[in-house]
Coordinates of N, CA, C and O and ligand atoms in Angstrom, one line a residue:
M1 N 11.7 10.8 18.2 CA 11.6 10.8 16.7 C 12.8 11.5 16.1 O 13.1 12.7 16.5
T2 N 13.6 10.8 15.3 CA 14.8 11.4 14.8 C 14.5 12.5 13.8 O 13.4 12.5 13.2
A3 N 15.4 13.4 13.7 CA 15.1 14.6 12.9 C 14.7 14.3 11.4 O 13.7 14.8 10.9
S4 N 15.4 13.4 10.7 CA 15.1 13.2 9.3 C 14.2 12.0 9.0 O 13.5 11.9 8.0
V5 N 14.3 11.0 9.9 CA 13.6 9.7 9.7 C 13.8 9.2 8.3 O 12.9 8.9 7.5
G6 N 15.1 9.0 8.0 CA 15.5 8.4 6.7 C 15.0 9.1 5.5 O 14.7 8.5 4.5
G7 N 14.9 10.4 5.6 CA 14.5 11.2 4.4 C 13.0 11.3 4.3 O 12.5 11.9 3.3
I8 N 12.2 10.7 5.2 CA 10.8 10.7 5.1 C 10.2 12.2 5.1 O 9.3 12.5 4.4
R9 N 10.8 13.0 6.0 CA 10.2 14.4 6.1 C 10.4 15.1 4.8 O 9.5 15.8 4.3
Q10 N 11.6 15.0 4.2 CA 11.9 15.7 3.0 C 10.9 15.2 1.9 O 10.4 16.0 1.1
R11 N 10.7 13.9 1.8 CA 9.8 13.3 0.8 C 8.4 13.8 1.0 O 7.7 14.1 0.0
C12 N 8.0 14.0 2.3 CA 6.6 14.5 2.5 C 6.5 15.9 2.0 O 5.5 16.3 1.4
I13 N 7.5 16.7 2.2 CA 7.5 18.1 1.8 C 7.4 18.2 0.2 O 6.6 18.9 -0.3
E14 N 8.1 17.3 -0.4 CA 8.1 17.2 -1.9 C 6.7 16.8 -2.3 O 6.1 17.4 -3.3
A15 N 6.1 15.8 -1.6 CA 4.8 15.3 -2.0 C 3.7 16.4 -1.9 O 2.6 16.4 -2.6
L16 N 3.9 17.4 -1.0 CA 2.9 18.5 -0.9 C 2.9 19.4 -2.0 O 1.9 20.2 -2.2
E17 N 4.0 19.4 -2.9 CA 4.0 20.3 -4.1 C 3.7 21.7 -3.8 O 2.9 22.4 -4.4
L18 N 4.4 22.2 -2.8 CA 4.1 23.6 -2.3 C 4.7 24.6 -3.3 O 5.7 24.4 -3.9
K19 N 4.0 25.7 -3.3 CA 4.4 26.9 -4.2 C 4.7 28.1 -3.3 O 4.1 28.2 -2.2
T20 N 5.5 29.0 -3.8 CA 5.8 30.2 -3.1 C 4.4 30.9 -2.8 O 3.6 31.0 -3.6
G21 N 4.3 31.3 -1.5 CA 3.1 32.0 -1.1 C 2.0 31.1 -0.6 O 0.9 31.6 -0.2
D22 N 2.1 29.8 -0.7 CA 1.1 28.9 -0.2 C 0.9 29.0 1.3 O 1.8 29.4 2.1
T23 N -0.3 28.6 1.8 CA -0.5 28.5 3.2 C -0.6 27.0 3.5 O -1.4 26.2 2.8
V24 N 0.1 26.5 4.5 CA 0.2 25.1 4.8 C 0.0 24.9 6.3 O 0.5 25.7 7.1
V25 N -0.8 23.9 6.7 CA -0.9 23.6 8.1 C -0.4 22.2 8.4 O -0.6 21.3 7.6
E26 N 0.3 22.1 9.5 CA 0.8 20.8 9.9 C 0.1 20.5 11.2 O 0.2 21.2 12.2
F27 N -0.7 19.4 11.2 CA -1.4 18.9 12.4 C -0.5 18.0 13.2 O 0.2 17.1 12.6
G28 N -0.5 18.2 14.5 CA 0.4 17.4 15.4 C 1.9 17.7 15.1 O 2.7 16.8 14.9
C29 N 2.2 19.0 15.0 CA 3.5 19.5 14.6 C 4.6 19.1 15.5 O 5.8 19.2 15.2
G30 N 4.2 18.7 16.8 CA 5.3 18.4 17.8 C 6.3 19.5 17.9 O 5.9 20.7 18.0
P31 N 7.6 19.1 18.0 CA 8.6 20.1 18.3 C 8.9 21.0 17.1 O 9.9 21.8 17.1
G32 N 8.2 20.9 16.0 CA 8.3 21.8 14.9 C 9.4 21.5 13.9 O 9.8 22.4 13.1
I33 N 9.8 20.3 13.8 CA 10.9 19.9 12.9 C 10.5 20.1 11.4 O 11.2 20.7 10.6
N34 N 9.2 19.7 11.1 CA 8.8 19.9 9.7 C 8.5 21.4 9.4 O 8.6 21.8 8.2
I35 N 8.0 22.1 10.4 CA 7.5 23.5 10.1 C 8.6 24.3 9.5 O 8.4 25.1 8.6
V36 N 9.9 24.1 9.9 CA 11.0 24.9 9.4 C 11.1 24.7 7.9 O 11.2 25.6 7.1
K37 N 11.0 23.4 7.5 CA 11.1 23.0 6.1 C 9.9 23.5 5.3 O 10.1 23.9 4.1
L38 N 8.8 23.5 5.9 CA 7.6 24.0 5.2 C 7.7 25.5 4.9 O 7.4 25.9 3.8
Q39 N 8.2 26.2 5.9 CA 8.3 27.7 5.7 C 9.3 28.0 4.6 O 9.2 28.9 3.8
E40 N 10.4 27.2 4.6 CA 11.4 27.3 3.6 C 10.8 27.1 2.2 O 11.1 27.8 1.2
A41 N 9.9 26.1 2.1 CA 9.3 25.7 0.8 C 8.4 26.8 0.3 O 8.2 26.9 -1.0
I42 N 7.7 27.5 1.1 CA 6.7 28.5 0.7 C 7.2 29.9 0.7 O 6.5 30.8 0.2
G43 N 8.4 30.1 1.3 CA 9.0 31.4 1.3 C 8.3 32.4 2.2 O 7.3 32.1 2.8
P44 N 8.9 33.6 2.3 CA 8.4 34.6 3.3 C 7.0 35.1 3.0 O 6.3 35.6 3.9
S45 N 6.5 34.9 1.7 CA 5.1 35.3 1.4 C 4.1 34.3 1.8 O 2.9 34.5 1.7
G46 N 4.6 33.1 2.1 CA 3.6 32.0 2.5 C 3.5 31.9 4.0 O 4.1 32.7 4.7
K47 N 2.5 31.1 4.4 CA 2.3 31.0 5.8 C 2.2 29.5 6.3 O 1.5 28.7 5.7
A48 N 3.0 29.2 7.2 CA 3.0 27.8 7.8 C 2.4 27.9 9.2 O 2.8 28.7 10.0
V49 N 1.5 27.0 9.4 CA 0.8 27.0 10.7 C 1.0 25.6 11.3 O 0.7 24.6 10.7
G50 N 1.5 25.6 12.5 CA 1.7 24.4 13.3 C 0.7 24.2 14.4 O 0.4 25.2 15.1
V51 N 0.0 23.1 14.4 CA -1.1 22.9 15.4 C -0.7 21.7 16.2 O -0.3 20.6 15.7
D52 N -0.7 21.8 17.5 CA -0.5 20.7 18.4 C -1.3 20.8 19.7 O -1.6 21.9 20.1
I53 N -1.7 19.7 20.2 CA -2.5 19.7 21.4 C -1.7 19.9 22.7 O -2.2 20.3 23.7
S54 N -0.4 19.7 22.5 CA 0.5 19.7 23.7 C 1.2 21.1 23.9 O 2.0 21.5 23.0
A55 N 1.0 21.7 25.0 CA 1.7 23.0 25.3 C 3.2 22.8 25.3 O 4.0 23.6 24.8
N56 N 3.6 21.6 25.9 CA 5.0 21.4 26.0 C 5.7 21.3 24.6 O 6.7 21.8 24.3
M57 N 5.0 20.5 23.7 CA 5.5 20.4 22.3 C 5.6 21.8 21.6 O 6.5 22.1 20.9
L58 N 4.5 22.6 21.8 CA 4.5 23.9 21.2 C 5.6 24.8 21.8 O 6.2 25.7 21.0
C59 N 6.0 24.6 23.0 CA 7.1 25.4 23.6 C 8.4 25.1 22.9 O 9.2 25.9 22.5
R60 N 8.5 23.8 22.6 CA 9.7 23.3 21.9 C 9.7 23.9 20.5 O 10.7 24.3 19.9
A61 N 8.5 23.8 19.8 CA 8.4 24.4 18.5 C 8.7 25.9 18.5 O 9.3 26.4 17.5
K62 N 8.2 26.5 19.5 CA 8.4 28.0 19.6 C 9.9 28.3 19.7 O 10.4 29.2 19.0
A63 N 10.7 27.5 20.5 CA 12.1 27.7 20.6 C 12.8 27.5 19.3 O 13.7 28.3 18.9
R64 N 12.3 26.5 18.5 CA 12.9 26.3 17.2 C 12.5 27.4 16.3 O 13.3 27.9 15.5
A65 N 11.2 27.9 16.4 CA 10.7 29.0 15.6 C 11.6 30.3 15.8 O 11.9 31.0 14.8
D66 N 11.9 30.5 17.0 CA 12.7 31.7 17.3 C 14.0 31.7 16.6 O 14.6 32.7 16.2
K67 N 14.6 30.5 16.4 CA 15.9 30.4 15.7 C 15.7 30.4 14.2 O 16.5 31.0 13.5
H68 N 14.7 29.6 13.7 CA 14.7 29.3 12.2 C 13.5 29.8 11.5 O 13.5 29.8 10.2
M69 N 12.4 30.2 12.1 CA 11.2 30.6 11.3 C 11.1 32.1 11.2 O 11.8 32.8 11.8
N70 N 10.1 32.5 10.4 CA 9.9 33.9 10.3 C 8.5 34.3 10.8 O 7.8 33.5 11.3
S71 N 8.2 35.6 10.6 CA 7.0 36.1 11.2 C 5.7 35.5 10.6 O 4.6 35.7 11.2
C72 N 5.8 34.8 9.5 CA 4.7 34.2 8.9 C 4.4 32.8 9.4 O 3.5 32.1 8.9
T73 N 5.1 32.4 10.4 CA 4.9 31.1 11.0 C 4.0 31.3 12.2 O 4.2 32.2 13.1
E74 N 2.9 30.4 12.3 CA 2.0 30.6 13.5 C 1.9 29.2 14.2 O 1.9 28.2 13.5
L75 N 1.9 29.2 15.5 CA 1.8 28.0 16.2 C 0.5 28.1 17.1 O 0.3 29.1 17.8
I76 N -0.3 27.1 17.0 CA -1.6 27.1 17.6 C -1.8 25.9 18.5 O -1.6 24.7 18.0
Q77 N -2.2 26.1 19.8 CA -2.5 24.9 20.6 C -4.0 24.6 20.4 O -4.9 25.3 20.7
A78 N -4.2 23.4 19.8 CA -5.6 23.0 19.4 C -5.6 21.5 19.1 O -4.6 20.9 18.9
D79 N -6.8 21.0 19.1 CA -7.1 19.6 18.8 C -7.2 19.5 17.3 O -8.1 20.1 16.6
A80 N -6.3 18.7 16.7 CA -6.3 18.5 15.2 C -7.6 17.8 14.7 O -7.9 17.8 13.5
T81 N -8.3 17.2 15.6 CA -9.6 16.5 15.2 C -10.7 17.6 15.0 O -11.8 17.3 14.4
E82 N -10.5 18.8 15.5 CA -11.4 19.9 15.3 C -10.5 21.1 14.7 O -10.2 22.0 15.5
P83 N -10.2 21.0 13.5 CA -9.2 22.0 12.9 C -9.5 23.4 13.2 O -10.7 23.9 13.0
P84 N -8.5 24.2 13.7 CA -8.8 25.6 14.0 C -8.5 26.5 12.8 O -8.4 27.7 12.9
V85 N -8.4 25.9 11.6 CA -8.3 26.7 10.4 C -9.4 26.3 9.4 O -9.9 25.1 9.5
H86 N -9.7 27.1 8.4 CA -10.9 26.8 7.6 C -10.5 26.4 6.2 O -11.1 25.6 5.5
S87 N -9.5 27.1 5.6 CA -9.1 26.8 4.3 C -7.6 27.1 4.1 O -7.1 28.2 4.4
V88 N -6.9 26.1 3.6 CA -5.5 26.2 3.4 C -5.1 25.5 2.0 O -6.0 24.8 1.5
D89 N -3.9 25.7 1.6 CA -3.5 25.1 0.3 C -3.2 23.6 0.6 O -3.4 22.7 -0.3
A90 N -2.5 23.4 1.7 CA -2.0 22.0 1.9 C -2.0 21.7 3.4 O -1.9 22.5 4.3
V91 N -2.1 20.4 3.7 CA -2.1 19.8 5.0 C -1.0 18.8 5.1 O -0.9 17.9 4.2
L92 N -0.3 18.8 6.2 CA 0.7 17.8 6.5 C 0.5 17.2 7.9 O 0.2 17.9 8.8
A93 N 0.6 15.9 8.0 CA 0.6 15.3 9.4 C 1.6 14.1 9.3 O 1.4 13.2 8.5
T94 N 2.6 14.1 10.2 CA 3.5 13.0 10.2 C 3.5 12.3 11.6 O 3.6 13.0 12.6
F95 N 3.2 11.0 11.5 CA 3.2 10.2 12.7 C 2.1 10.6 13.7 O 2.4 10.7 14.9
V96 N 1.0 11.1 13.2 CA -0.1 11.6 14.0 C -1.4 10.9 13.8 O -2.1 10.6 14.8
S97 N -1.7 10.6 12.5 CA -3.1 10.2 12.2 C -3.5 8.9 12.9 O -4.6 8.6 13.2
S98 N -2.5 8.0 13.2 CA -2.8 6.7 13.8 C -3.0 6.9 15.3 O -3.2 5.9 16.0
L99 N -2.9 8.1 15.8 CA -3.1 8.3 17.2 C -4.6 8.6 17.5 O -5.1 8.6 18.6
F100 N -5.4 8.8 16.4 CA -6.8 9.2 16.6 C -7.6 7.9 16.6 O -7.5 7.0 15.8
P101 N -8.6 7.8 17.6 CA -9.5 6.6 17.6 C -10.3 6.5 16.3 O -10.6 5.4 15.8
D102 N -10.7 7.7 15.7 CA -11.5 7.6 14.5 C -10.7 8.4 13.4 O -11.2 9.5 13.0
P103 N -9.7 7.9 12.8 CA -8.9 8.6 11.8 C -9.7 9.0 10.6 O -9.4 10.0 10.0
Y104 N -10.7 8.2 10.2 CA -11.4 8.4 9.0 C -12.1 9.8 9.0 O -11.9 10.6 8.1
S105 N -12.8 10.1 10.1 CA -13.5 11.4 10.2 C -12.5 12.5 10.2 O -12.8 13.6 9.7
V106 N -11.4 12.3 10.9 CA -10.4 13.4 11.0 C -9.8 13.7 9.6 O -9.7 14.9 9.2
I107 N -9.4 12.7 8.9 CA -8.8 12.9 7.6 C -9.8 13.5 6.6 O -9.5 14.3 5.8
K108 N -11.0 13.1 6.8 CA -12.1 13.7 5.9 C -12.1 15.2 6.1 O -12.2 16.0 5.2
K109 N -12.1 15.6 7.4 CA -12.1 17.1 7.7 C -10.9 17.8 7.1 O -11.0 18.9 6.5
W110 N -9.7 17.1 7.2 CA -8.5 17.7 6.6 C -8.7 17.8 5.1 O -8.2 18.8 4.5
C111 N -9.2 16.8 4.4 CA -9.4 16.8 3.0 C -10.4 18.0 2.6 O -10.2 18.6 1.5
D112 N -11.3 18.3 3.4 CA -12.3 19.4 3.1 C -11.6 20.7 3.2 O -12.1 21.7 2.6
L113 N -10.5 20.8 3.9 CA -9.8 22.1 4.1 C -8.8 22.5 3.0 O -8.5 23.6 2.8
A114 N -8.3 21.5 2.3 CA -7.1 21.7 1.5 C -7.1 21.0 0.2 O -7.8 20.0 0.0
D115 N -6.3 21.5 -0.8 CA -6.2 20.9 -2.1 C -5.2 19.7 -2.0 O -5.3 18.8 -2.8
R116 N -4.3 19.7 -1.1 CA -3.3 18.6 -1.0 C -3.2 18.2 0.4 O -3.1 19.1 1.3
V117 N -3.2 16.9 0.7 CA -3.0 16.4 2.0 C -2.0 15.3 2.0 O -2.1 14.4 1.2
V118 N -1.0 15.4 2.8 CA 0.0 14.3 2.9 C 0.1 13.8 4.3 O 0.3 14.6 5.3
I119 N 0.1 12.5 4.5 CA 0.2 12.0 5.8 C 1.3 10.9 5.8 O 1.4 10.1 4.8
A120 N 2.1 10.9 6.8 CA 3.1 9.8 7.0 C 2.7 9.0 8.2 O 2.4 9.7 9.2
S121 N 2.7 7.7 8.1 CA 2.2 6.9 9.2 C 3.1 5.6 9.3 O 3.6 5.2 8.3
F122 N 3.1 5.1 10.6 CA 3.7 3.8 10.8 C 2.9 2.8 10.1 O 1.6 2.8 10.3
T123 N 3.5 1.8 9.5 CA 2.8 0.7 8.9 C 3.3 -0.6 9.4 O 4.2 -1.2 8.7
P124 N 2.9 -1.1 10.5 CA 3.4 -2.4 11.0 C 3.2 -3.5 10.0 O 2.1 -3.5 9.4
G125 N 4.2 -4.3 9.8 CA 4.1 -5.3 8.8 C 4.8 -6.6 9.2 O 4.8 -7.0 10.3
S126 N 5.6 -7.1 8.2 CA 6.2 -8.4 8.5 C 7.7 -8.2 9.1 O 8.3 -9.2 9.4
N127 N 8.1 -7.0 9.2 CA 9.5 -6.8 9.7 C 9.5 -6.9 11.2 O 9.1 -5.9 11.9
T128 N 10.0 -8.0 11.8 CA 9.9 -8.2 13.2 C 10.6 -7.1 14.0 O 10.1 -6.6 15.0
V129 N 11.8 -6.8 13.6 CA 12.6 -5.8 14.3 C 11.9 -4.5 14.3 O 11.8 -3.8 15.4
A130 N 11.4 -4.1 13.2 CA 10.7 -2.8 13.1 C 9.4 -2.8 14.0 O 9.1 -1.8 14.6
N131 N 8.8 -4.0 14.0 CA 7.6 -4.1 14.8 C 7.9 -3.9 16.3 O 7.0 -3.4 17.0
I132 N 9.1 -4.3 16.7 CA 9.4 -4.1 18.1 C 9.5 -2.6 18.4 O 9.0 -2.1 19.4
G133 N 10.1 -1.9 17.5 CA 10.2 -0.4 17.6 C 8.8 0.2 17.6 O 8.5 1.1 18.5
L134 N 7.9 -0.2 16.7 CA 6.6 0.3 16.6 C 5.7 0.0 17.9 O 4.9 0.8 18.3
A135 N 6.0 -1.2 18.4 CA 5.3 -1.6 19.6 C 5.7 -0.7 20.7 O 4.8 -0.3 21.6
G136 N 6.9 -0.2 20.7 CA 7.4 0.7 21.7 C 6.7 2.0 21.6 O 6.3 2.7 22.6
F137 N 6.5 2.5 20.3 CA 5.8 3.7 20.1 C 4.4 3.6 20.6 O 3.8 4.5 21.2
A138 N 3.7 2.5 20.2 CA 2.3 2.3 20.7 C 2.2 2.2 22.2 O 1.3 2.8 22.8
Q139 N 3.2 1.6 22.8 CA 3.2 1.5 24.3 C 3.4 2.9 24.9 O 2.7 3.2 25.8
L140 N 4.3 3.7 24.3 CA 4.5 5.1 24.8 C 3.2 5.9 24.7 O 2.9 6.8 25.6
N141 N 2.4 5.6 23.7 CA 1.2 6.4 23.5 C -0.1 5.5 23.9 O -1.1 5.7 23.3
K142 N 0.1 4.6 24.8 CA -1.0 3.6 25.0 C -2.3 4.3 25.6 O -3.3 3.7 25.4
R143 N -2.2 5.5 26.1 CA -3.4 6.1 26.6 C -4.3 6.4 25.4 O -5.5 6.7 25.6
L144 N -3.7 6.5 24.2 CA -4.5 6.8 23.0 C -5.1 5.6 22.3 O -5.7 5.7 21.3
F145 N -4.8 4.4 22.9 CA -5.4 3.2 22.3 C -6.4 2.5 23.3 O -6.2 2.7 24.5
D146 N -7.3 1.7 22.8 CA -8.2 1.0 23.6 C -7.6 -0.3 23.9 O -7.7 -1.3 23.1
L147 N -7.0 -0.4 25.1 CA -6.2 -1.6 25.5 C -7.1 -2.9 25.7 O -6.7 -4.0 25.7
K148 N -8.4 -2.6 25.9 CA -9.3 -3.8 26.0 C -9.7 -4.4 24.7 O -10.0 -5.6 24.6
Q149 N -9.5 -3.6 23.6 CA -10.0 -4.1 22.3 C -9.0 -5.1 21.6 O -9.3 -6.2 21.4
S150 N -7.8 -4.7 21.4 CA -6.7 -5.5 20.8 C -5.4 -4.9 21.1 O -5.3 -3.8 21.7
N151 N -4.3 -5.5 20.7 CA -3.0 -4.9 21.1 C -2.8 -3.6 20.3 O -3.2 -3.5 19.2
P152 N -2.1 -2.7 20.9 CA -1.9 -1.4 20.3 C -1.3 -1.4 18.9 O -1.6 -0.6 18.1
L153 N -0.4 -2.4 18.7 CA 0.2 -2.5 17.4 C -0.8 -2.8 16.3 O -0.8 -2.2 15.2
T154 N -1.7 -3.7 16.6 CA -2.8 -4.0 15.7 C -3.7 -2.8 15.4 O -4.1 -2.5 14.3
Q155 N -4.0 -2.1 16.5 CA -4.8 -0.9 16.3 C -4.1 0.2 15.5 O -4.7 0.9 14.6
L156 N -2.8 0.3 15.7 CA -1.9 1.2 14.9 C -2.0 0.9 13.5 O -2.3 1.8 12.6
Q157 N -1.9 -0.4 13.1 CA -2.0 -0.8 11.7 C -3.3 -0.5 11.1 O -3.4 0.0 10.0
K158 N -4.4 -0.8 11.9 CA -5.7 -0.6 11.4 C -6.0 0.8 11.1 O -6.6 1.2 10.1
R159 N -5.6 1.7 12.1 CA -5.8 3.1 11.9 C -5.1 3.7 10.7 O -5.6 4.6 10.0
T160 N -3.9 3.2 10.5 CA -3.1 3.7 9.3 C -3.9 3.3 8.0 O -4.0 4.1 7.1
E161 N -4.4 2.1 8.0 CA -5.2 1.6 6.8 C -6.4 2.5 6.6 O -6.7 2.9 5.5
I162 N -7.1 2.8 7.7 CA -8.3 3.6 7.6 C -8.0 5.0 7.2 O -8.7 5.6 6.4
A163 N -6.9 5.6 7.7 CA -6.4 6.9 7.3 C -6.2 7.0 5.8 O -6.6 7.9 5.1
H164 N -5.5 6.0 5.3 CA -5.2 5.9 3.8 C -6.5 5.8 3.0 O -6.7 6.4 2.0
Q165 N -7.4 5.0 3.6 CA -8.7 4.8 2.9 C -9.5 6.2 2.8 O -10.1 6.5 1.8
A166 N -9.4 6.9 3.9 CA -10.2 8.2 4.0 C -9.6 9.2 2.9 O -10.4 9.9 2.2
L167 N -8.3 9.1 2.8 CA -7.6 10.0 1.8 C -8.1 9.6 0.4 O -8.5 10.4 -0.5
K168 N -8.2 8.3 0.1 CA -8.6 7.8 -1.2 C -10.1 8.2 -1.5 O -10.4 8.5 -2.6
D169 N -10.9 8.1 -0.4 CA -12.3 8.4 -0.6 C -12.6 9.9 -0.8 O -13.7 10.2 -1.4
H170 N -11.7 10.7 -0.3 CA -12.1 12.2 -0.3 C -11.2 13.0 -1.2 O -11.4 14.3 -1.2
M171 N -10.2 12.5 -1.8 CA -9.4 13.2 -2.7 C -9.5 12.6 -4.1 O -9.8 11.4 -4.3
S172 N -9.3 13.4 -5.2 CA -9.5 12.9 -6.5 C -8.4 11.9 -6.9 O -8.6 10.9 -7.6
T173 N -7.2 12.3 -6.5 CA -6.1 11.3 -6.8 C -5.2 11.1 -5.6 O -5.1 12.0 -4.8
T174 N -4.8 9.9 -5.4 CA -3.9 9.6 -4.3 C -2.7 8.8 -4.7 O -2.8 8.1 -5.7
N175 N -1.7 8.9 -3.9 CA -0.4 8.1 -4.2 C 0.1 7.6 -2.9 O 0.1 8.4 -1.9
Q176 N 0.5 6.4 -2.9 CA 1.1 5.8 -1.6 C 2.5 5.3 -1.9 O 2.7 4.7 -2.9
E177 N 3.3 5.6 -0.9 CA 4.7 5.1 -1.0 C 5.1 4.4 0.3 O 4.7 4.8 1.3
A178 N 5.9 3.3 0.1 CA 6.4 2.6 1.3 C 7.8 3.0 1.5 O 8.6 3.0 0.5
H179 N 8.2 3.3 2.7 CA 9.6 3.6 3.0 C 10.2 2.8 4.2 O 9.4 2.2 5.0
L180 N 11.5 2.9 4.3 CA 12.2 2.2 5.4 C 11.7 0.8 5.6 O 11.1 0.4 6.6
W181 N 11.9 0.0 4.6 CA 11.5 -1.5 4.6 C 10.0 -1.7 4.9 O 9.6 -2.6 5.5
G182 N 9.2 -0.7 4.4 CA 7.8 -0.9 4.5 C 7.2 -0.5 5.9 O 6.1 -0.7 6.2
T183 N 8.1 0.1 6.7 CA 7.6 0.4 8.1 C 6.9 1.8 8.2 O 6.2 2.1 9.1
I184 N 7.1 2.6 7.2 CA 6.5 3.9 7.1 C 5.8 4.1 5.8 O 6.5 3.9 4.7
G185 N 4.6 4.6 5.8 CA 3.9 4.8 4.5 C 3.6 6.3 4.4 O 3.3 7.0 5.4
I186 N 3.9 6.8 3.2 CA 3.5 8.2 2.9 C 2.3 8.2 2.0 O 2.4 7.5 0.9
A187 N 1.2 8.8 2.3 CA 0.0 8.8 1.4 C -0.2 10.3 1.1 O -0.3 11.2 2.0
A188 N -0.3 10.6 -0.2 CA -0.5 11.9 -0.7 C -1.8 12.0 -1.5 O -2.0 11.2 -2.4
G189 N -2.7 13.0 -1.2 CA -3.9 13.1 -1.9 C -4.0 14.5 -2.5 O -3.6 15.5 -1.9
K190 N -4.6 14.6 -3.7 CA -4.9 15.9 -4.3 C -6.3 16.0 -4.7 O -6.9 15.0 -5.2
S191 N -6.9 17.2 -4.5 CA -8.4 17.3 -4.8 C -8.5 17.6 -6.3 O -7.6 18.0 -7.0
Ligands
LIG201 C1 4.6 11.2 17.4 S1 4.5 12.9 17.6 C2 4.9 13.5 16.0 C3 5.3 14.9 16.0 C4 5.7 15.5 14.6 N1 4.6 15.4 13.7 C5 6.9 14.8 14.0 O1 6.8 14.1 13.0 O2 7.9 15.0 14.6 C6 2.7 13.2 17.7 C7 2.3 14.6 18.0 O3 0.9 14.7 17.8 C8 0.4 15.5 18.9 N2 -1.1 15.2 19.0 C9 -1.6 14.0 19.5 N3 -2.9 14.1 19.4 C10 -3.2 15.3 18.9 C11 -4.5 16.0 18.7 N4 -5.6 15.4 18.9 N5 -4.4 17.2 18.2 C12 -3.2 17.8 17.9 N6 -2.0 17.2 18.2 C13 -2.0 16.0 18.7 C14 1.2 15.2 20.1 O4 1.2 16.2 21.0 C15 2.6 15.0 19.4 O5 3.3 16.3 19.3

């Protein structure tokens, strides 16, 4: 995953409408690329929490943390489908929600935790070249898809739609944006 993904990460941070002193959690934080920007947005009085299921990813995030983050950054190894936090101001998840077999119930839990929830997801569509890239992503993560059901790209698309629907159903207002020729969608919800 490239660092900026065509400005998507910055756009997600803006959509979170973070204020100084906010607490924000990023589910599936991976190597911590967003966490640095989150901490910058909330300042030293705020708290950014990165959650990832992979110890290897958190090691990479920790290395980044040691360089760029401050003492208010916390990294937790946990399953984002069972959030290890109870109440925060905002939730971010980039390229994660479509990895869950049941994204609806997970997004609902995230909406219960926070006033603002922003998710960025792949949105397979009519762009053939982009779909080849997304098929590669689905293939790399194929253990997370049911290969007997349908092809991973179709499941990726369906899960993104379900995640967006969950946000609509559980937040008062939602906004959706399409980026990079419609291959990436950002959905933002406010309670
Ligand atoms: C495609 S990467 C995206 C990483 C990061 N959000 C980014 O945009 O660079 C997906 C991440 O989700 C994590 N992940 C997958 N399933 C998870 C789960 N159930 N709970 C927490 N993290 C999970 C993976 O370990 C991986 O770091």
